[in-house]
Short mmCIF file of C-alpha atoms in Angstrom, two decimals:
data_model
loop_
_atom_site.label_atom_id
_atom_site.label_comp_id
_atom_site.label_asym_id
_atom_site.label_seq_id
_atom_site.Cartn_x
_atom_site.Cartn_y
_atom_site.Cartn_z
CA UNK A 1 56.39 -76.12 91.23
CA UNK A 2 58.15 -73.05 91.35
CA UNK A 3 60.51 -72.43 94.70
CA UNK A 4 61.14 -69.18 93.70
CA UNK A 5 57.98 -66.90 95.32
CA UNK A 6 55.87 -69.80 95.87
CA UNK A 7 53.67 -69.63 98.73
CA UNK A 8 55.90 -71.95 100.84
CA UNK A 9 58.77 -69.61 100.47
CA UNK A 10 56.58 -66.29 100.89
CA UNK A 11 55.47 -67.66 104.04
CA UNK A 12 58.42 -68.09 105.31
CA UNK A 13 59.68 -64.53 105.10
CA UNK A 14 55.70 -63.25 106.26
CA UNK A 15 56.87 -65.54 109.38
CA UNK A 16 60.72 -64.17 109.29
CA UNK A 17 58.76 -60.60 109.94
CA UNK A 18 56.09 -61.51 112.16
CA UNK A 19 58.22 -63.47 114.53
CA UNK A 20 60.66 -60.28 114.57
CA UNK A 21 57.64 -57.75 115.55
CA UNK A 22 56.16 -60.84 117.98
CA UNK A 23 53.50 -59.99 119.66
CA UNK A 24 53.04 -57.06 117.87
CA UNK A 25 50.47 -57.79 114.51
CA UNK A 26 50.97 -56.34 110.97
CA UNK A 27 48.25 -56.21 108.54
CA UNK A 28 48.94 -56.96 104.90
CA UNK A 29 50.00 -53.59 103.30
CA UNK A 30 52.82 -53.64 106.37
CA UNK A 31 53.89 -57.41 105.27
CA UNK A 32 54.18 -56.07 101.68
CA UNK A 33 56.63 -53.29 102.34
CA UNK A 34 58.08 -55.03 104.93
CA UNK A 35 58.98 -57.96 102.44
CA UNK A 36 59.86 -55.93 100.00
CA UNK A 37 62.05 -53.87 102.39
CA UNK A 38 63.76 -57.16 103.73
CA UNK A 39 64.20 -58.08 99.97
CA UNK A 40 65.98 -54.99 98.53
CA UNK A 41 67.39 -53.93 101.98
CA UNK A 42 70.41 -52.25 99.90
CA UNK A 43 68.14 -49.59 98.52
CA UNK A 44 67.52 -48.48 102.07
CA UNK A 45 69.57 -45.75 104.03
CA UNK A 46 72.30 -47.47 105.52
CA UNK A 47 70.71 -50.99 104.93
CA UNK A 48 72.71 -54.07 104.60
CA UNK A 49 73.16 -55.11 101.20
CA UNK A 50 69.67 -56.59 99.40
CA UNK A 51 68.85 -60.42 99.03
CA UNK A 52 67.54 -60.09 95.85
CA UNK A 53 68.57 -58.16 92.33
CA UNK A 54 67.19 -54.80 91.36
CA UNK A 55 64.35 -55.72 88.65
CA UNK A 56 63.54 -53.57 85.50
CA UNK A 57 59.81 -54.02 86.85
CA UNK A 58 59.95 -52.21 90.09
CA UNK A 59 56.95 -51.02 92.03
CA UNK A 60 54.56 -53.36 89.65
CA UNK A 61 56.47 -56.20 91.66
CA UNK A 62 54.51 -54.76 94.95
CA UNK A 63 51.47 -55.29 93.29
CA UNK A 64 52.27 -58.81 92.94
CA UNK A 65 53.81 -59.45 96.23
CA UNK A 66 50.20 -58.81 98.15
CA UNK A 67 49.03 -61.54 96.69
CA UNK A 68 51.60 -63.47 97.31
CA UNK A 69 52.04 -62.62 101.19
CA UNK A 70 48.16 -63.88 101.36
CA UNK A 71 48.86 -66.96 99.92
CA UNK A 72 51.86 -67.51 102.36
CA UNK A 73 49.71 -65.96 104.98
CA UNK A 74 47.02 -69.07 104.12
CA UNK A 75 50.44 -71.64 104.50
CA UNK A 76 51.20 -70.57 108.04
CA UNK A 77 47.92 -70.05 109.31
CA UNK A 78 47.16 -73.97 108.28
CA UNK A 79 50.27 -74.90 109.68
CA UNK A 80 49.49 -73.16 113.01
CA UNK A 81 52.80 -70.91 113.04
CA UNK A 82 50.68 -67.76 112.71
CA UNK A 83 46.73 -66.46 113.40
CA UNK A 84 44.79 -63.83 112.21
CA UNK A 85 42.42 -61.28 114.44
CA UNK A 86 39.68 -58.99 112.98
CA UNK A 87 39.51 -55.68 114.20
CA UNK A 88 37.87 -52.50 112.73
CA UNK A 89 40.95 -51.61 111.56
CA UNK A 90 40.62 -54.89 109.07
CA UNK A 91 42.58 -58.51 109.93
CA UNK A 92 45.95 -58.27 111.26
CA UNK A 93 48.15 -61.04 111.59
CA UNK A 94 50.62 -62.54 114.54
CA UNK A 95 53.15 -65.33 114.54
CA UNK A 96 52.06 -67.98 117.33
CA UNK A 97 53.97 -69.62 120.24
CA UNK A 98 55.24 -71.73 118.04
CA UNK A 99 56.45 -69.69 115.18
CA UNK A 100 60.09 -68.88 116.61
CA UNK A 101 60.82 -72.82 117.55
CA UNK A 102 59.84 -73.44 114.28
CA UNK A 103 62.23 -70.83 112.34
CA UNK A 104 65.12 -71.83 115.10
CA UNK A 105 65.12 -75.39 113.07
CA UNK A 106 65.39 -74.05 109.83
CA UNK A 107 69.20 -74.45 108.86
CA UNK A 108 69.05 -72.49 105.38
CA UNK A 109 71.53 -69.66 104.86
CA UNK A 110 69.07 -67.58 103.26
CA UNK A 111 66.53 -68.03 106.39
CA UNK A 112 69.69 -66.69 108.50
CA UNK A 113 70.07 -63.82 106.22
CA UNK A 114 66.14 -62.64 106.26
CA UNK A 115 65.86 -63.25 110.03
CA UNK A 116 69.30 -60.67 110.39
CA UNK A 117 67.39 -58.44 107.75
CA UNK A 118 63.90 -57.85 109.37
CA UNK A 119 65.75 -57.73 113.16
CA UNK A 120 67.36 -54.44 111.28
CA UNK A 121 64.17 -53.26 109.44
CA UNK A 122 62.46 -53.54 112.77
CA UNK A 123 64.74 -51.84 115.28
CA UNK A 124 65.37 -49.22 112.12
CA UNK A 125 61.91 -48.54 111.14
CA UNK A 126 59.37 -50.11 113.05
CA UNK A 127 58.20 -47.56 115.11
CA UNK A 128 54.05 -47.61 116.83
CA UNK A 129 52.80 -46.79 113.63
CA UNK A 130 55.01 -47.53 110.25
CA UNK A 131 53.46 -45.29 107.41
CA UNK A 132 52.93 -48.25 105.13
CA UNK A 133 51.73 -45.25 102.50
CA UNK A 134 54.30 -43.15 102.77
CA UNK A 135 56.84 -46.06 102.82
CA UNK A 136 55.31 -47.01 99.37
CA UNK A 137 55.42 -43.87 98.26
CA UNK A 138 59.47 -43.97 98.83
CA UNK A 139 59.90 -47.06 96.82
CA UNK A 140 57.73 -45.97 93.51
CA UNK A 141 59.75 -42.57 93.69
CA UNK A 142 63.12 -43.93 93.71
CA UNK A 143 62.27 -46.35 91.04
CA UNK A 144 60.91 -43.64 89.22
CA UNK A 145 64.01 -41.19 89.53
CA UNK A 146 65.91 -44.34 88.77
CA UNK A 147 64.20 -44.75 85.16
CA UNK A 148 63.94 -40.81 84.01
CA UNK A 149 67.73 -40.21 85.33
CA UNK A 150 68.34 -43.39 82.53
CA UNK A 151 65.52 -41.63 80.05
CA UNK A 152 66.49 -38.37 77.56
CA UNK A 153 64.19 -35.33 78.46
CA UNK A 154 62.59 -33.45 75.64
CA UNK A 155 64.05 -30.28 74.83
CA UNK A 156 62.32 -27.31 74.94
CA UNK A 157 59.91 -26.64 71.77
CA UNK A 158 60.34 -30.72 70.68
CA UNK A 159 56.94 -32.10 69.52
CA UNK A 160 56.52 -35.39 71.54
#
């Protein structure tokens, strides 16, 4: 088994996040930024240095992480540390009662260091509605400028 993004560890941050925004529910496009945010907090304005190393892959790592928030999603909800509802909106998803008690056991540095990570995210940038689009948006750009600042331009006239 791999520890490293495996659906037991996934969950755990999904839960780090929901318990923060408790009782308010976040669908899974918001868990993706969200954990991503959390992740590479450093690339933020005035965010507390990130958990995790810049990777050469960049945004393609959000297209991975959806799946893997559902799969954590799937670990807590059989657990019973979070539910989902169905609205027309689509499902969103809450931590339970229990959730907090649960994370409050946990003795792991790391768990510490999430939990002080989304309390920032969420008094930074959780607002009624967070722009999950436009939040993407800011991540793919900045990897983007990132790569062509690194990449040689074409002069003028050159044949590509």
């Amino acid at each position: 088994m791999n520890p490293l993004n495996s659906p037991l560890e996934v969950g755990v941050r999904a839960l780090v996040l929901l318990s923060e925004t408790f009782p308010r529910r976040l669908d899974v496009a918001q868990l993706v930024y969200l954990d991503h945010a959390m992740l590479h907090s450093g690339d933020l304005t005035d965010g507390p240095s990130s958990l995790h190393p810049k990777l050469p892959v960049g945004p393609g790592e959000l297209g991975m992480r959806r799946r893997l928030i559902e799969q954590g999603l799937v670990v807590l909800m059989r657990a019973g540390l979070a539910d989902m509802i169905a609205t027309d909106d689509g499902f969103l998803y809450g931590a339970t009662e229990e959730a907090a008690s649960f994370l409050n056991v946990l003795e792991a540095p790391y768990v510490g260091l999430l939990t002080k990570r989304a309390s920032w995210l969420v008094s930074t940038y959780m607002h009624e509605e967070t722009d999950v689009r436009d939040g993407m948006k800011q991540i793919t750009q900045r990897w983007f400028d990132r790569l062509t600042a690194d990449t040689p331009h074409p002069a003028e006239g050159d044949v590509l």
